[in-house]
Amino acid sequence: MVKRKSCIFISGSGTNLKALIKSSKNYNFPIDISFVITNNKNANGLQFAKLHKIPFKTFNLNNYREKEKALNQLRKKKIKLICLAGYMKILPKDFIQKFNGKIINIHPSLLPKFKGLNTFEKVLIKKEKKTGCTVHFVTDKLDDGKIILKKFFYIDKEDNIQSLKKKTQKLEYNAFSEAIIKVMK
Ligand code: GAR
């Protein structure tokens, strides 16, 4: 199978990146991870890029010159899909337009519920019965593009922010790979 080249954007621990790298090693998985971009040069998740010898770079995409450099690299590397995996910055509008329909994001709630930050707190305050994660296309409206898939679990009485995060992230690792298979078909 000819795999298409992808770039993963991260800001923090990069456990979704780790899961995607694992999926990408599968012969039938539709993408290769050719590049990792971060806004945070100290992101822990960069260890996974280093371990698997995936090139990575830190860019501040709000800076015009750095944005142009990032776009050049993405073009040069023939990147066909960008996956935001815990990327905690809002992408510039013109950047999104240049990759229209080719950027997907994972969000730790059942969208359209609980867009933005502090999702687990919001879920608990609202006494939700269930929660989960959503993979969606990125548009210039925050956490708003067409939904590719969602996965959910029922919340226990004992759940707190930490346990919700743990359960949600466990679902995310499969959800992201499944969503990629769905969009690259
Ligand atoms: C993930 O849970 C992801 O859903 C969330 O950040 C976490 C990153 O974890 N993303 C957002 O909240 C974006 N709005 P990771 O760095 O270990 O993959």
Short mmCIF file of C-alpha atoms and ligand atoms in Angstrom, two decimals:
data_model
loop_
_atom_site.label_atom_id
_atom_site.label_comp_id
_atom_site.label_asym_id
_atom_site.label_seq_id
_atom_site.Cartn_x
_atom_site.Cartn_y
_atom_site.Cartn_z
CA MET A 1 0.00 0.00 0.00
CA VAL A 2 1.23 3.51 -0.85
CA LYS A 3 1.06 5.43 2.38
CA ARG A 4 0.39 9.15 2.34
CA LYS A 5 2.66 11.45 4.29
CA SER A 6 1.37 13.13 7.42
CA CYS A 7 2.55 15.62 10.00
CA ILE A 8 1.50 15.49 13.66
CA PHE A 9 1.25 18.71 15.70
CA ILE A 10 1.79 18.43 19.46
CA SER A 11 2.23 20.71 22.46
CA GLY A 12 2.62 18.41 25.46
CA SER A 13 2.98 14.81 26.54
CA GLY A 14 2.38 13.37 23.07
CA THR A 15 0.68 10.13 24.08
CA ASN A 16 -1.60 10.43 21.03
CA LEU A 17 1.50 10.86 18.87
CA LYS A 18 2.89 7.67 20.42
CA ALA A 19 -0.32 5.79 19.57
CA LEU A 20 -0.32 7.14 16.00
CA ILE A 21 3.30 6.13 15.49
CA LYS A 22 2.37 2.61 16.61
CA SER A 23 -0.58 2.49 14.15
CA SER A 24 1.56 3.86 11.33
CA LYS A 25 3.94 0.90 11.66
CA ASN A 26 1.08 -1.30 10.47
CA TYR A 27 1.45 -2.16 6.80
CA ASN A 28 -2.22 -1.41 6.09
CA PHE A 29 -2.41 1.91 7.93
CA PRO A 30 -2.95 4.67 5.30
CA ILE A 31 -0.38 7.19 6.55
CA ASP A 32 3.29 7.51 7.38
CA ILE A 33 4.34 10.05 9.99
CA SER A 34 6.98 12.09 8.18
CA PHE A 35 7.18 15.14 10.38
CA VAL A 36 6.26 16.42 13.85
CA ILE A 37 5.64 20.10 14.58
CA THR A 38 5.39 21.65 18.01
CA ASN A 39 4.91 25.14 19.41
CA ASN A 40 6.75 24.05 22.57
CA LYS A 41 10.40 23.06 22.26
CA ASN A 42 10.19 21.33 25.67
CA ALA A 43 7.16 19.19 24.80
CA ASN A 44 7.62 15.75 26.37
CA GLY A 45 6.07 14.15 23.33
CA LEU A 46 9.13 15.02 21.25
CA GLN A 47 10.80 12.01 22.86
CA PHE A 48 8.60 9.77 20.66
CA ALA A 49 9.70 11.58 17.50
CA LYS A 50 13.35 11.21 18.57
CA LEU A 51 12.92 7.54 19.46
CA HIS A 52 11.42 6.75 16.05
CA LYS A 53 13.76 9.09 14.15
CA ILE A 54 10.93 11.26 12.87
CA PRO A 55 12.10 14.79 12.00
CA PHE A 56 10.59 17.46 14.23
CA LYS A 57 10.66 21.23 14.43
CA THR A 58 9.42 23.99 16.72
CA PHE A 59 7.50 26.82 15.06
CA ASN A 60 5.59 29.82 16.31
CA LEU A 61 2.93 29.91 13.63
CA ASN A 62 1.74 33.32 14.77
CA ASN A 63 5.02 34.73 13.50
CA TYR A 64 4.79 35.39 9.74
CA ARG A 65 8.33 34.19 8.89
CA GLU A 66 8.05 31.05 10.98
CA LYS A 67 4.65 30.28 9.47
CA GLU A 68 6.11 30.61 5.96
CA LYS A 69 8.98 28.32 6.93
CA ALA A 70 6.55 25.74 8.32
CA LEU A 71 4.42 25.91 5.16
CA ASN A 72 7.52 25.44 3.02
CA GLN A 73 8.58 22.37 4.96
CA LEU A 74 5.10 20.88 4.77
CA ARG A 75 5.03 21.43 1.00
CA LYS A 76 8.55 20.09 0.54
CA LYS A 77 7.71 16.98 2.52
CA LYS A 78 4.49 16.54 0.50
CA ILE A 79 2.35 16.36 3.61
CA LYS A 80 -1.20 15.28 2.76
CA LEU A 81 -2.70 15.19 6.26
CA ILE A 82 -2.08 17.21 9.43
CA CYS A 83 -3.21 15.71 12.74
CA LEU A 84 -3.53 17.98 15.75
CA ALA A 85 -2.75 15.68 18.68
CA GLY A 86 -2.90 17.82 21.79
CA TYR A 87 -1.84 20.93 19.87
CA MET A 88 -2.93 23.71 22.20
CA LYS A 89 -2.59 26.72 19.90
CA ILE A 90 -5.14 28.13 17.49
CA LEU A 91 -3.87 27.85 13.92
CA PRO A 92 -3.82 31.04 11.83
CA LYS A 93 -6.79 31.31 9.45
CA ASP A 94 -4.67 31.42 6.30
CA PHE A 95 -2.75 28.33 7.42
CA ILE A 96 -6.05 26.42 7.80
CA GLN A 97 -7.19 27.65 4.38
CA LYS A 98 -4.00 26.40 2.74
CA PHE A 99 -4.66 22.91 4.12
CA ASN A 100 -8.42 23.08 3.82
CA GLY A 101 -9.97 19.68 4.54
CA LYS A 102 -6.60 18.19 5.37
CA ILE A 103 -6.32 19.08 9.06
CA ILE A 104 -7.99 16.95 11.71
CA ASN A 105 -8.08 17.42 15.49
CA ILE A 106 -8.83 15.24 18.49
CA HIS A 107 -10.81 16.85 21.28
CA PRO A 108 -11.48 15.35 24.73
CA SER A 109 -15.28 15.74 24.79
CA LEU A 110 -18.34 14.71 22.83
CA LEU A 111 -18.53 17.73 20.54
CA PRO A 112 -20.43 20.00 20.13
CA LYS A 113 -20.44 19.80 23.92
CA PHE A 114 -17.58 21.40 25.85
CA LYS A 115 -15.47 23.14 23.25
CA GLY A 116 -12.26 24.81 24.35
CA LEU A 117 -10.27 24.16 27.53
CA ASN A 118 -11.00 22.48 30.90
CA THR A 119 -13.36 19.94 29.38
CA PHE A 120 -13.27 17.44 32.26
CA GLU A 121 -14.17 20.10 34.84
CA LYS A 122 -17.04 21.24 32.63
CA VAL A 123 -18.29 17.65 32.19
CA LEU A 124 -18.34 17.11 35.98
CA ILE A 125 -19.99 20.46 36.73
CA LYS A 126 -22.74 19.70 34.19
CA LYS A 127 -23.25 16.23 35.75
CA GLU A 128 -23.05 14.55 32.34
CA LYS A 129 -23.96 10.85 32.15
CA LYS A 130 -21.37 10.12 29.50
CA THR A 131 -18.34 11.69 27.91
CA GLY A 132 -15.60 10.76 25.47
CA CYS A 133 -13.65 12.14 22.55
CA THR A 134 -14.27 13.49 19.06
CA VAL A 135 -12.13 13.60 15.94
CA HIS A 136 -13.16 16.37 13.56
CA PHE A 137 -11.97 18.43 10.61
CA VAL A 138 -10.44 21.76 11.55
CA THR A 139 -12.02 25.02 10.41
CA ASP A 140 -11.32 28.54 11.59
CA LYS A 141 -14.01 28.16 14.27
CA LEU A 142 -12.72 26.53 17.45
CA ASP A 143 -13.58 22.80 17.78
CA ASP A 144 -16.31 23.22 15.20
CA GLY A 145 -15.56 21.40 11.92
CA LYS A 146 -17.32 18.35 10.51
CA ILE A 147 -17.21 15.42 12.90
CA ILE A 148 -15.43 12.27 11.68
CA LEU A 149 -16.15 10.10 14.70
CA LYS A 150 -16.83 10.08 18.42
CA LYS A 151 -16.27 7.47 21.12
CA PHE A 152 -17.90 7.55 24.55
CA PHE A 153 -18.02 5.91 27.97
CA TYR A 154 -20.44 6.22 30.89
CA ILE A 155 -19.25 8.30 33.83
CA ASP A 156 -19.04 6.60 37.26
CA LYS A 157 -20.04 8.27 40.51
CA GLU A 158 -16.42 8.07 41.67
CA ASP A 159 -14.96 9.73 38.55
CA ASN A 160 -12.91 12.88 38.95
CA ILE A 161 -10.88 15.05 36.57
CA GLN A 162 -7.92 12.66 36.56
CA SER A 163 -9.95 9.50 35.99
CA LEU A 164 -12.02 11.15 33.23
CA LYS A 165 -8.80 12.25 31.53
CA LYS A 166 -7.37 8.75 31.76
CA LYS A 167 -10.52 7.07 30.41
CA THR A 168 -10.91 9.66 27.64
CA GLN A 169 -7.31 9.35 26.50
CA LYS A 170 -7.57 5.57 26.39
CA LEU A 171 -10.44 6.00 23.90
CA GLU A 172 -8.53 8.64 21.97
CA TYR A 173 -5.70 6.31 21.03
CA ASN A 174 -8.05 4.13 18.97
CA ALA A 175 -10.37 6.92 17.90
CA PHE A 176 -7.62 8.90 16.16
CA SER A 177 -6.35 5.94 14.14
CA GLU A 178 -9.88 4.90 13.18
CA ALA A 179 -10.66 8.45 12.07
CA ILE A 180 -7.53 8.56 9.91
CA ILE A 181 -8.50 5.31 8.23
CA LYS A 182 -11.96 6.77 7.61
CA VAL A 183 -10.74 10.03 6.04
CA MET A 184 -7.94 8.52 3.96
CA LYS A 185 -10.13 5.81 2.38
C1 GAR B 1 -5.56 14.95 24.46
O1 GAR B 1 -6.43 14.45 25.44
C2 GAR B 1 -6.34 15.79 23.46
O2 GAR B 1 -7.67 15.39 23.31
C3 GAR B 1 -6.28 17.16 24.10
O3 GAR B 1 -5.00 17.25 24.63
C4 GAR B 1 -4.58 15.96 25.07
C5 GAR B 1 -3.16 15.74 24.59
O4 GAR B 1 -2.60 14.61 25.15
N1 GAR B 1 -6.53 18.16 23.11
C6 GAR B 1 -7.21 19.27 23.36
O5 GAR B 1 -7.68 19.54 24.46
C7 GAR B 1 -7.37 20.19 22.17
N2 GAR B 1 -8.48 21.06 22.34
P1 GAR B 1 -1.26 14.01 24.55
O6 GAR B 1 -0.30 15.16 24.36
O7 GAR B 1 -0.77 13.04 25.60
O8 GAR B 1 -1.62 13.33 23.25
#
